[in-house]
Coordinates of C-alpha atoms in Angstrom, one line a residue:
M1 CA -81.8 73.0 174.0
D2 CA -82.6 69.9 171.9
L3 CA -80.1 69.6 169.0
S4 CA -81.1 66.0 167.9
G5 CA -83.4 67.1 165.2
L6 CA -80.9 69.4 163.4
D7 CA -79.2 68.2 160.2
P8 CA -75.4 67.8 160.1
E9 CA -74.9 70.9 157.9
T10 CA -76.7 73.1 160.5
L11 CA -74.7 71.6 163.3
R12 CA -71.4 72.2 161.5
L13 CA -72.4 75.8 160.9
M14 CA -73.2 76.3 164.5
V15 CA -69.9 74.9 165.6
Q16 CA -68.0 77.1 163.1
M17 CA -69.9 80.2 164.3
Q18 CA -69.0 79.5 167.9
L19 CA -65.4 79.0 166.9
D20 CA -65.4 82.4 165.2
D21 CA -66.9 84.0 168.4
L22 CA -64.3 82.3 170.5
H23 CA -61.5 83.6 168.2
A24 CA -62.9 87.2 168.6
L25 CA -63.2 86.8 172.4
G26 CA -59.6 85.5 172.6
E27 CA -58.2 88.5 170.7
T28 CA -60.1 90.9 173.0
A29 CA -58.9 89.1 176.1
S30 CA -55.3 89.2 174.9
Q31 CA -55.5 93.0 174.3
K32 CA -57.0 93.7 177.8
G33 CA -55.0 91.2 179.7
K34 CA -53.2 92.5 182.8
G35 CA -51.7 89.2 184.0
R36 CA -48.0 88.3 184.5
A37 CA -45.9 87.7 181.4
G38 CA -45.9 84.1 180.3
E39 CA -49.0 83.2 182.3
K40 CA -52.6 82.7 181.0
S41 CA -55.6 84.0 182.8
D42 CA -58.5 81.7 183.8
F43 CA -60.6 83.3 181.1
A44 CA -58.0 82.4 178.4
L45 CA -57.7 78.9 179.7
A46 CA -61.5 78.5 179.6
I47 CA -61.5 79.8 176.0
E48 CA -58.9 77.2 175.0
G49 CA -60.8 74.4 176.7
Y50 CA -64.0 75.3 175.0
R51 CA -62.2 75.7 171.6
D52 CA -60.7 72.2 172.0
E53 CA -64.2 70.8 172.7
L54 CA -65.7 72.5 169.6
L55 CA -62.8 71.2 167.5
R56 CA -63.5 67.6 168.7
T57 CA -67.2 68.0 168.0
S58 CA -66.4 69.3 164.5
Q59 CA -64.1 66.3 163.8
L60 CA -66.8 64.0 165.1
L61 CA -69.4 65.4 162.7
A62 CA -66.9 65.0 159.8
D63 CA -66.2 61.4 160.7
E64 CA -69.9 60.7 161.0
A65 CA -70.5 62.3 157.5
I66 CA -67.8 60.1 156.0
S67 CA -69.3 56.9 157.6
K68 CA -72.7 57.7 156.3
S69 CA -71.4 58.5 152.8
I70 CA -69.4 55.2 152.6
T71 CA -72.4 53.2 153.8
Q72 CA -74.8 54.8 151.4
A73 CA -72.4 54.3 148.5
M74 CA -72.0 50.6 149.4
R75 CA -75.7 50.1 149.7
Q76 CA -76.5 51.9 146.4
D77 CA -73.5 50.5 144.4
A78 CA -73.0 47.0 145.9
A79 CA -75.6 45.3 143.6
V80 CA -74.2 47.1 140.5
I81 CA -70.6 46.2 141.4
R82 CA -71.6 42.5 141.9
A83 CA -73.5 42.4 138.6
L84 CA -70.5 43.9 136.8
E85 CA -68.1 41.5 138.4
A86 CA -70.3 38.5 137.5
E87 CA -70.5 39.8 133.9
E88 CA -66.7 40.1 133.8
Q89 CA -66.2 36.6 135.1
R90 CA -68.6 35.2 132.5
A91 CA -66.8 37.0 129.8
A92 CA -63.4 35.7 131.0
S93 CA -64.9 32.2 131.2
D94 CA -66.2 32.5 127.6
R95 CA -62.9 33.8 126.4
E96 CA -61.0 30.9 128.1
M97 CA -63.4 28.4 126.5
A98 CA -62.9 30.0 123.1
F99 CA -59.1 29.6 123.3
Q100 CA -59.5 26.0 124.4
L101 CA -61.8 25.2 121.5
S102 CA -59.3 26.8 119.1
G103 CA -56.4 24.9 120.5
T104 CA -54.4 28.0 121.4
K105 CA -53.1 29.2 124.7
N106 CA -54.9 32.1 126.3
P107 CA -52.2 34.9 126.6
Y108 CA -54.3 36.7 129.2
S109 CA -54.6 33.8 131.6
S110 CA -53.0 34.1 135.0
T111 CA -51.8 31.3 137.3
V112 CA -52.6 33.5 140.3
P113 CA -56.3 33.1 141.4
R114 CA -58.3 36.2 141.9
P115 CA -59.4 36.8 145.5
A116 CA -63.1 36.4 146.0
T117 CA -65.1 39.5 146.7
P118 CA -66.7 39.2 150.1
A119 CA -70.4 39.4 150.1
L120 CA -72.1 42.3 151.9
D121 CA -75.0 40.8 153.7
G122 CA -77.8 42.6 155.5
E123 CA -76.1 42.2 158.9
T124 CA -72.8 43.7 157.7
L125 CA -74.6 46.7 156.1
G126 CA -76.7 47.1 159.2
R127 CA -73.5 47.4 161.3
L128 CA -72.1 50.0 158.9
E129 CA -75.3 52.0 159.1
Q130 CA -75.1 52.0 162.9
L131 CA -71.7 53.8 162.6
W132 CA -73.8 56.9 161.7
I133 CA -74.6 57.2 165.4
S134 CA -72.0 59.3 167.1
P135 CA -70.8 58.1 170.5
D136 CA -72.2 61.1 172.3
R137 CA -75.7 60.6 170.9
A138 CA -75.6 56.8 171.3
G139 CA -74.4 57.0 174.8
T140 CA -72.0 54.1 174.4
S141 CA -68.6 55.7 174.2
G142 CA -65.9 54.6 176.6
H143 CA -64.4 58.1 176.5
A144 CA -65.6 61.3 178.3
E145 CA -68.4 62.8 176.2
S146 CA -68.7 66.4 175.2
S147 CA -70.6 68.5 177.8
A148 CA -72.5 70.3 175.0
W149 CA -73.7 67.0 173.5
A150 CA -74.3 65.4 177.0
S151 CA -76.8 68.2 177.9
S152 CA -78.8 67.6 174.7
R153 CA -78.5 64.0 173.6
K154 CA -81.5 61.7 173.7
Q155 CA -81.4 58.3 175.5
E156 CA -83.3 56.6 172.7
V157 CA -82.2 56.5 169.1
S158 CA -84.8 56.1 166.4
G159 CA -84.6 53.4 163.7
E160 CA -85.0 49.6 163.7
N161 CA -81.3 48.9 163.5
N162 CA -80.5 51.2 166.5
K163 CA -82.7 49.5 169.1
K164 CA -81.0 48.3 172.2
K165 CA -80.6 44.6 173.1
E166 CA -80.2 42.9 176.4
C167 CA -76.9 41.2 177.2
V168 CA -77.5 37.7 178.5
A169 CA -74.6 37.9 180.9
C170 CA -75.1 41.3 182.7
N171 CA -78.7 42.0 181.7
D172 CA -77.8 45.6 180.6
A173 CA -79.1 47.1 177.3
F174 CA -76.7 48.0 174.5
F175 CA -76.9 49.0 170.9
S176 CA -76.5 46.1 168.5
F177 CA -73.3 47.4 166.9
D178 CA -71.6 47.1 170.4
M179 CA -72.8 43.5 170.8
V180 CA -72.2 40.0 169.4
N181 CA -74.8 37.4 168.7
S182 CA -74.3 33.6 169.4
N183 CA -75.9 32.3 166.3
G184 CA -77.0 28.9 167.7
C185 CA -79.2 30.1 170.6
G186 CA -79.6 33.8 169.7
H187 CA -78.2 35.3 172.9
D188 CA -76.4 38.6 172.7
Y189 CA -73.2 39.6 174.6
C190 CA -72.0 43.1 175.1
R191 CA -68.4 44.2 174.6
G192 CA -67.4 43.9 178.2
C193 CA -69.0 40.5 178.8
I194 CA -67.6 38.9 175.6
K195 CA -64.2 40.2 176.6
T196 CA -64.5 38.7 180.1
L197 CA -65.7 35.4 178.6
F198 CA -62.7 35.1 176.3
Q199 CA -60.3 36.1 179.1
S200 CA -61.9 33.5 181.4
S201 CA -61.6 30.8 178.7
I202 CA -57.8 31.4 178.7
L203 CA -57.6 31.0 182.5
D204 CA -60.2 28.3 183.0
E205 CA -60.1 25.3 180.7
S206 CA -63.7 24.3 181.6
L207 CA -64.8 27.5 179.8
F208 CA -62.8 26.7 176.6
P209 CA -63.8 27.1 173.9
P210 CA -66.0 30.1 174.6
R211 CA -69.6 29.0 174.1
C212 CA -73.2 29.9 174.9
C213 CA -75.8 27.1 175.4
G214 CA -73.3 24.6 173.9
N215 CA -72.7 26.7 170.7
Q216 CA -69.1 27.8 170.2
L217 CA -68.5 31.5 169.9
L218 CA -66.0 31.9 167.0
L219 CA -63.1 34.3 167.4
D220 CA -63.8 35.8 163.9
S221 CA -67.4 36.8 164.8
C222 CA -66.3 38.4 168.1
R223 CA -62.9 39.9 167.0
H224 CA -64.3 43.4 166.4
L225 CA -65.2 43.7 170.1
L226 CA -62.0 42.3 171.5
P227 CA -58.6 44.0 172.2
S228 CA -55.9 43.0 169.8
A229 CA -53.7 41.8 172.7
L230 CA -56.5 39.5 173.9
V231 CA -56.9 38.1 170.4
G232 CA -53.2 37.2 170.3
Q233 CA -53.3 35.6 173.7
F234 CA -56.4 33.6 172.8
R235 CA -54.8 32.3 169.6
A236 CA -51.7 31.2 171.5
K237 CA -53.7 29.6 174.2
K238 CA -55.9 27.9 171.7
I239 CA -52.9 25.9 170.4
E240 CA -52.1 24.8 173.9
L241 CA -55.6 23.8 175.0
E242 CA -56.3 21.9 171.7
T243 CA -53.2 19.8 172.1
P244 CA -53.8 16.4 173.7
N245 CA -51.2 15.1 176.2
R246 CA -49.6 18.5 176.6
T247 CA -45.9 18.9 177.6
Y248 CA -44.6 21.7 179.7
C249 CA -41.1 22.7 180.6
H250 CA -40.0 20.6 183.6
L251 CA -38.3 23.6 185.3
P252 CA -40.7 24.9 188.0
T253 CA -39.5 28.5 187.4
C254 CA -40.6 28.2 183.7
S255 CA -43.4 25.7 183.1
T256 CA -43.9 27.1 179.6
F257 CA -46.1 25.1 177.2
V258 CA -44.0 23.3 174.6
P259 CA -45.9 23.2 171.2
P260 CA -45.8 20.0 169.2
Q261 CA -43.5 21.6 166.6
A262 CA -40.8 21.8 169.3
I263 CA -41.0 18.1 170.1
K264 CA -38.5 15.8 168.2
G265 CA -38.8 12.2 169.1
N266 CA -39.5 12.2 172.9
I267 CA -37.5 15.4 173.6
A268 CA -39.4 18.7 174.0
T269 CA -37.3 21.9 173.8
C270 CA -38.8 24.8 175.7
P271 CA -39.3 27.8 173.4
R272 CA -38.7 30.2 176.4
C273 CA -35.6 28.8 178.2
S274 CA -34.5 26.1 175.8
A275 CA -34.6 23.4 178.6
R276 CA -35.1 19.9 177.3
T277 CA -38.0 17.9 178.7
C278 CA -39.0 14.2 178.3
D279 CA -42.3 14.0 176.4
V280 CA -43.1 10.7 178.2
C281 CA -42.6 11.3 181.9
K282 CA -42.6 15.1 181.7
K283 CA -39.3 15.3 183.6
A284 CA -35.9 16.4 182.5
A285 CA -34.7 14.8 179.3
H286 CA -32.7 11.5 179.7
A287 CA -29.4 11.5 177.9
N288 CA -28.9 8.4 175.8
S289 CA -31.3 6.3 177.8
D290 CA -34.9 5.2 177.8
C291 CA -37.4 6.9 180.0
P292 CA -37.3 5.4 183.5
E293 CA -40.4 4.8 185.5
D294 CA -41.4 8.0 187.3
P295 CA -42.0 7.1 191.0
V296 CA -44.4 10.1 191.5
T297 CA -46.5 9.0 188.5
Q298 CA -46.6 5.4 189.6
E299 CA -47.8 6.5 193.1
L300 CA -50.5 8.6 191.5
I301 CA -51.6 5.6 189.4
R302 CA -51.8 3.4 192.6
L303 CA -53.8 6.1 194.4
A304 CA -56.2 6.4 191.4
A305 CA -56.8 2.6 191.4
A306 CA -57.5 2.6 195.1
E307 CA -60.0 5.5 194.8
G308 CA -61.6 4.2 191.7
W309 CA -60.6 7.1 189.5
Q310 CA -60.5 6.8 185.7
K311 CA -57.9 8.3 183.3
C312 CA -58.9 10.2 180.2
R313 CA -57.0 8.7 177.3
S314 CA -57.0 12.0 175.4
C315 CA -55.4 14.4 177.9
L316 CA -54.2 11.7 180.5
R317 CA -56.0 13.5 183.4
F318 CA -57.6 11.4 186.2
V319 CA -61.4 12.0 186.6
E320 CA -63.5 11.2 189.7
L321 CA -67.2 10.6 189.3
G322 CA -69.3 12.4 191.9
H323 CA -72.8 11.6 190.8
G324 CA -74.8 10.6 187.7
C325 CA -74.2 7.9 185.1
Y326 CA -70.9 6.5 183.8
H327 CA -70.9 8.8 180.7
I328 CA -67.9 11.1 181.3
T329 CA -67.2 14.3 179.3
C330 CA -63.7 15.4 180.2
R331 CA -62.5 19.0 180.2
C332 CA -60.6 18.3 177.0
G333 CA -63.9 17.4 175.3
A334 CA -63.3 13.6 175.2
Q335 CA -66.2 11.4 176.1
F336 CA -65.5 8.0 177.6
C337 CA -66.9 5.3 179.9
Y338 CA -66.0 5.7 183.6
V339 CA -65.8 2.0 184.2
C340 CA -63.4 0.9 181.5
G341 CA -62.1 4.2 180.0
E342 CA -63.1 3.3 176.5
P343 CA -64.7 5.9 174.2
W344 CA -68.3 6.3 175.0
K345 CA -70.7 3.8 173.5
N346 CA -67.9 1.5 172.4
C347 CA -68.2 -0.9 175.3
S348 CA -70.8 -3.1 177.0
C349 CA -70.4 -1.7 180.5
P350 CA -73.5 -0.7 182.5
Q351 CA -74.4 3.0 182.1
W352 CA -74.9 3.7 185.8
E353 CA -74.5 2.2 189.3
E354 CA -77.7 1.8 191.3
N355 CA -76.2 3.2 194.6
R356 CA -75.0 6.3 192.9
L357 CA -78.4 6.7 191.2
L358 CA -80.2 6.4 194.5
D359 CA -77.9 8.9 196.2
R360 CA -78.5 11.4 193.5
A361 CA -82.3 10.9 193.6
N362 CA -82.3 11.3 197.4
A363 CA -80.3 14.6 197.1
I364 CA -82.7 16.0 194.6
V365 CA -85.8 15.1 196.6
G366 CA -84.1 16.6 199.7
R367 CA -83.9 20.0 198.1
N368 CA -87.6 20.6 198.4
A369 CA -89.1 22.4 201.3
G370 CA -90.7 20.0 203.8
A371 CA -89.0 16.9 202.4
A372 CA -87.7 15.9 205.8
R373 CA -91.2 15.8 207.2
L374 CA -92.6 13.5 204.5
P375 CA -93.8 10.0 205.5
D376 CA -91.3 7.3 204.5
W377 CA -93.6 5.8 201.9
Q378 CA -94.2 9.2 200.2
R379 CA -90.5 10.0 200.2
A380 CA -89.7 6.6 198.8
N381 CA -92.2 7.2 195.9
L382 CA -90.6 10.5 195.1
V383 CA -87.1 9.0 195.2
E384 CA -88.2 6.3 192.8
Q385 CA -89.7 8.8 190.4
E386 CA -86.5 10.8 190.4
R387 CA -84.4 7.7 189.9
Q388 CA -86.4 6.9 186.8
N389 CA -86.1 10.5 185.7
Q390 CA -82.3 10.3 186.0
I391 CA -82.2 7.2 183.9
I392 CA -84.3 8.9 181.1
N393 CA -82.3 12.1 181.1
H394 CA -78.8 10.7 181.8
E395 CA -77.6 12.4 178.5
C396 CA -79.5 15.6 179.1
R397 CA -78.7 18.6 176.8
H398 CA -80.0 21.1 179.4
E399 CA -82.4 22.9 177.1
R400 CA -85.1 23.8 179.6
W401 CA -84.4 25.7 182.8
K402 CA -86.2 27.2 185.8
S403 CA -85.0 29.3 188.7
R404 CA -85.0 28.2 192.3
R405 CA -85.0 31.0 195.0
G406 CA -82.9 30.9 198.1
P407 CA -79.2 30.1 198.8
Q408 CA -78.0 27.2 196.7
E409 CA -74.8 25.6 195.5
C410 CA -73.8 25.2 191.8
D411 CA -73.4 21.5 190.9
E412 CA -70.6 22.4 188.4
C413 CA -68.3 25.0 190.0
H414 CA -69.6 24.6 193.6
D415 CA -70.0 28.3 194.1
E416 CA -72.5 29.4 196.7
L417 CA -75.3 31.6 195.3
P418 CA -77.2 33.6 198.0
N419 CA -80.4 34.6 196.1
F420 CA -81.3 32.1 193.4
I421 CA -79.9 29.4 191.0
Y422 CA -81.0 27.8 187.7
E423 CA -82.3 24.2 187.7
C424 CA -82.6 22.0 184.6
R425 CA -86.2 20.9 184.3
Q426 CA -85.0 17.5 182.8
C427 CA -82.0 16.2 184.7
R428 CA -82.4 18.5 187.8
I429 CA -78.8 19.7 187.7
M430 CA -78.4 23.1 189.4
A431 CA -76.1 25.7 187.8
C432 CA -75.0 29.3 188.2
R433 CA -75.5 31.7 185.4
R434 CA -71.9 31.3 184.1
C435 CA -72.1 27.4 184.2
R436 CA -75.6 27.4 182.5
F437 CA -74.7 29.5 179.5
N438 CA -70.9 29.0 179.1
R439 CA -69.8 25.8 180.8
L440 CA -72.4 23.1 180.4

């Protein structure tokens, strides 16, 4: 039986009639019952279960009616309210000017500024309108749905605002009120995938801040889809990950991040265990003495010099160049020259090394099927073409992609993908789905 075309009043009447019938059945069963004292028969338990289901459906219909009423009222009255508020503000401004011209103080003026009334744009009203869809009829509830509705609900919901969109991460379709849009590139994320992305950004610094196609996903625009506990964890982690040259408690059993507010001079006091850590060498605080040279740190510096690593001057991490030009973008976001360590484009160092460039060009040409069987002169031409392409696109923004079938390795996270991988059409970097949308 299809109930989707019935109006809310008819549905509420049907629910109430069934409740009345159940009440009568319950009274009859209690009069004829022959079970043990204090025990309910299966028939009585079935009646109670069905009654609870009808009561939940009745409450659902009432909530839906309230949501629809509120949204209609806002849509009808929002323009009038804004006009009245603007008129009131103009009157207050005229009154203030009149008092100023007369040289008297306005007795009605207040030193406390009035909060601005937030504007109700079309997107906000659209989300409110989508609240009219009950979870059972929309098919998006995370709870068990009513069996009465499940047997009758439609999979498609009419209306322009209620069309499903595809999540760029999992490729499943969801209603727009259960998704968030990345404004820069227009991709949509479902509730589960945006939650996973924010959780991953807390655990993996290369995914922080959460972004899609290079455009940052702001917490305020995603907060309605995130659990409150995750929002609190993300805000706390945000302070840590945005702090350059971070200090952690020197005790291995603690290792808690020490925020800048807890650092006085060169002494960082752990907010968890109150241990004191030196902000310079990151070891235990030195009582009444300067920070000595840390032998472990000095050994790491000697190893970095021998291996040709470069240190980021923002977060003090060492970076190793695998391939490509000397333009380094650190995990902390700092950009610098791999040769001298200076901020990018503030030095006269060469932008690449010829041997690294040829190694990269050979690796790209070698991906193609049959590359090993090419004559030497033909392969040399392809390598030279790719070398020139790497020079042209050494600061590629990765805006155009294609897919390559077969097992491949991601150049960013080095994960092995068995079926296919994305390849940038400009710089030829290969990336998995997570790295393409959220890491690069």
